[in-house]
Amino acid sequence: MAVADVVISFVVVVGIYAILSYGLTLKYGHTGLLDFGHVGFFLVGAYVSVFFVLPPDDPGDFTAYVAGLADVPVVGNWLVGIVVATVVAGVIGGLVALPTIRLREDYLAITVLGVSVIFQRFVQAETWFANGPDALRGYSPPLKGNFPLLLNSELTLPVVGATVPATPTLFAVTAAVVWAVALAVLGGERDPATRLPASSLYFAGSFGAAAGDLGRGRVAAVGGIVAGTLSGGVLLLADAILPAGVVVSLFVWAVVLVVVSARVDRLGRREWLAGIGLGTGLLVALLPIPYAGSVAVKIAGTLALLTALVGGFYRAVRTREWFAAGKLRIIGAGSLWFVSVWYFVLPLVGPLAGGDLSGALRTLFANLIWALAFGGDVGVDYLVTGLGRLTVRVDYQRFLLAGVLLFMLGAYYLLELTARSPFGRVLRAVRNDEDVVRSLGKDPFVYKVQSMVLGSALGGFAGALWAMYTQGLTFVTFAPRVTFIALLIVFIGGASNNKGTILGAAVFWAFQQATIQLASFFPPALRVNVLAFRLAAMGVLFLVVLYYLPDGVLGRADYSTPIADGTTAAGPRDGVPARADGGDDE
Amino acid sequence: MAPTIGLPNAMLTGLVTGSIISLGAIGLALVYDIAEVPNFAHGDLLTLGAYAALLVNKPGSVPLFDVFATGPRAVGTAGAGIVFLLSTAGVLGSVYHLGGVRALKGSWWGIDAPPTVGLGVHAAVAVLVGALVVAGLPSYPAALLFAVVLLGAIVPLTESLVYRKFREKGVELAMMLVVSLAMAFVIRFSIQTVFGGDIRFYEVETTVPVAGRSVDFTFAKFVDFSIAGDGVTATVLETRGGETTQLLALGYGWLEVVALLVVASAVAVAGYRWRRGSAAVVGPRLAAALGSAAVLLIGGAVLSGGADVPSDPLVSTRLRTSPLRVGIVCIALAMMGLLHYLLRATTLGKAMRATSDNRDLAMIRGINTRRVMMVVWIIAGMFAAVAGVLLGFLFSNITINLGFFLLLPMFAGVILGGISVYGAILGSYVVGLAMEVAIFAVPGLSATYRVPVAFVVLLLVLLIKPEGITGGS
């Protein structure tokens, strides 16, 4: 599997967990409700949505569940499933909140944790409800049957009933969403401190829409729709899935470059060097794991090198002022370096060592053109000069990626709107001091219940996406550990910082992914220990974040409202969020 | 025909469950109340205790340590030396937590003892404990002792290395909950990093000679109670290999029963009146309970006449339990008694109660609240070790989730009782009884619902009294 595929499934999981954590960001970050039972609503969302897409239960087979509505017209599809799952999770969140929300915060946390355990045990014990302790399977994610995209399949539109060629339509949808998301991100960087032609890229990417007086969201929508239509048209007329994929991929890389360089240009040369040193040091420290022969050398070597690295970092923070001032940015630069090497260079080591130059080029090309999956038996064949024969296809993961990205940004946008609305201001006031809120004539109870409803609904929404992603549910998945992970994600980025939640989810899952890969270099008998070590390390990481970065990596977001004469910072312009302070800690 | 197992049996099981919960809940409540940490890691301290005992009980199965083992349950001189060192370090470490080197010289005794005496006494106790553990190697009691002294030193470290730092930053209680959640992860998965995923169990000699024959105290015994026209009988039976033997039969006529009950109630009332208004170790309620229990026990033993089991009793019921389970109830009661004595009869206990009531006031009055807090953590660690090692034996499998499964009922008990030691004991028994009785009494409620039942009880109580049963005075 190419590294690009790993990254894509990684981003899907990050997106789902970011949405799940957004529920907690709203509950804890904005309202101050410590909901230790957040996983309960994740569970509710997952199971409720699945009942809408399962076929009716066959009493003769080994699985049993309470309802399967897939055959019911209009109702039996994912769209309805997700909406109902979100609503039900929200309603249950409100019902849980009614009796518990008046409790002291620690009582509240433990009581709602108990509620989530009750949900989990209910699923486990009641075999008639959702197959009890065994996995609930037998449903497939939406449109899965059309993937990988080939040029001869057909798709029946759900409501209209018309039949359209599947590949151009689905590719157009995927491309439109990816394009729009990239454009929206780029829109936030319109006048960054970068030497790259960001504005022309924005203008070109939006097909001229950026020239008008449209807001960022509309520009993104227009650009996405045009890009989607164009790519769909190209696919309909010509057998051109590879060129279309190349354009989409390269556009996204260009946006990534602009975003990265906007951050990087703020760094001085010595910060850069320190970051590269840090990233390379991490790379070197991990070398004993794949290459050392004996397990003892793997463990001792890596631990010794990591200790040296962390020690060196700590020493530099204590002795060099510039290093201490920019330590988070140095870590950022180091991670960027590490990830780039891992993504582009490391996959080439194998083919190059074997003297297979064209193989190395093919790998590089596959990782660069991430929008397409390469290799395998199924797909469209191309003969490219210098690379040889390429089999390309669009697999389901990429379609899912587009969907999850859209939903994640949608959740982000909604949360930003909420945080900046009068309602959000009251929520923050409830978090800071309930008596003040009460004295101003607002009932904190009402606002807390509303926050629980909305946060739980987000959790349920994430649950439905999770059900879609995993294609099977067991009660074990919904252990209290998930709440812990969501809390960690919320705290890494900054409890009340909406951007921070995405960063937190990415950091957490990057750590998860990296340690799983590293664990595969150990003998199977030791893997349990290695994976346990990583969870212990996660606990330590959590403590470090809580102690040294109580406001998270990105710090507190500034939601101050502009006052009429404009004395405070510029406020939101048609929903465009003001930038968080970017983690500067001076 | 054997009598059916009924509600009384569920209540007895509930009593056992309540005792198990309370063993952990006492430490949790102490820490919650005095150190103000709602310690999510407490369950994992039980797990830590259970695994620590393996070092003595089955040294051959402990990774890294097994190089010193000469067999599955035997260690060489070096291994014994390490166990000895760890035990002595545990004792001295616990004392060290009470105030550094000065504490080792006896500063915490409250009397002016010469430093050499203090050092000498502490060293002697440490060596004695170490010698006891090594001499008892690899028996279960030695393992228990080892785990207790080790956790007495390790658990306060979590306070001085983590919780105190956060407290000094002035974080809120809810944040402390999150911190302890992270601590729980660190502890649980550090254990798993070392021990891996295998299920472990202790090796314990379970047959003891009683009255000329050997009795296995983990085997189930049956106690049949029957009420017939002429009185009450109780028989103790043991079933082994399809063969039922009667171990004991006690019979009482109606006159004896009535007399016993009357005397017991009279003693209870007398004891209550005797101690009314007293704040001593034996308060009015304790005096009443102890008095009537003593009367029932002694009277029951004296008046019992051998009896035949009535063939057609009016009411009969069967209890199923094992001496081990009864023993766990007794151990829990004994530890509660110890703690009660410590809290009521010693200066340290008074300081603890004062700190619990109002830490700032206690500090102004010259109480070393930091030392009080360390004492609390040491006690919590020791109780957790006892609970963990007992649980590992009772369930006869030790897994990484041993303590975590018990954490939620413990929290339910502690909050139910309004976060105080006595409340936690009461709350634990309420939760334990509710869990077992509900599963017995409600049809269709499987054992999976134990923890949910605990939380339903908690929710119901909090709905009526948001501060818990005994809280909010």
PDB file of C-alpha atoms in Angstrom, chain B residues 54 73 111 121 148 161 173 184 201 220-221 281 304 307 329 379 382 404:
ATOM      1  CA  LEU B  54       3.214 -11.726  41.894  1.00  0.00           C
ATOM      2  CA  ARG B  73       7.865 -20.181  42.553  1.00  0.00           C
ATOM      3  CA  ILE B 111       7.146  13.030  70.873  1.00  0.00           C
ATOM      4  CA  VAL B 121      13.278   1.937  65.205  1.00  0.00           C
ATOM      5  CA  VAL B 148       1.152  -3.457  50.968  1.00  0.00           C
ATOM      6  CA  LEU B 161       5.284  14.038  41.574  1.00  0.00           C
ATOM      7  CA  LEU B 173     -11.451  19.866  40.895  1.00  0.00           C
ATOM      8  CA  ALA B 184      -4.785   6.013  35.325  1.00  0.00           C
ATOM      9  CA  PHE B 201      -3.281 -16.001  38.984  1.00  0.00           C
ATOM     10  CA  ALA B 220     -18.561 -23.368  48.324  1.00  0.00           C
ATOM     11  CA  LYS B 221     -20.418 -24.271  51.473  1.00  0.00           C
ATOM     12  CA  VAL B 281     -13.580   5.233  69.545  1.00  0.00           C
ATOM     13  CA  SER B 304     -27.395 -24.576  70.153  1.00  0.00           C
ATOM     14  CA  ALA B 307     -31.020 -30.913  65.559  1.00  0.00           C
ATOM     15  CA  VAL B 329     -16.110  -9.520  54.827  1.00  0.00           C
ATOM     16  CA  ILE B 379      -3.199   4.607  53.653  1.00  0.00           C
ATOM     17  CA  MET B 382      -1.954   0.192  51.424  1.00  0.00           C
ATOM     18  CA  PHE B 404     -10.819  -0.542  36.549  1.00  0.00           C
TER      19      PHE B 404
END
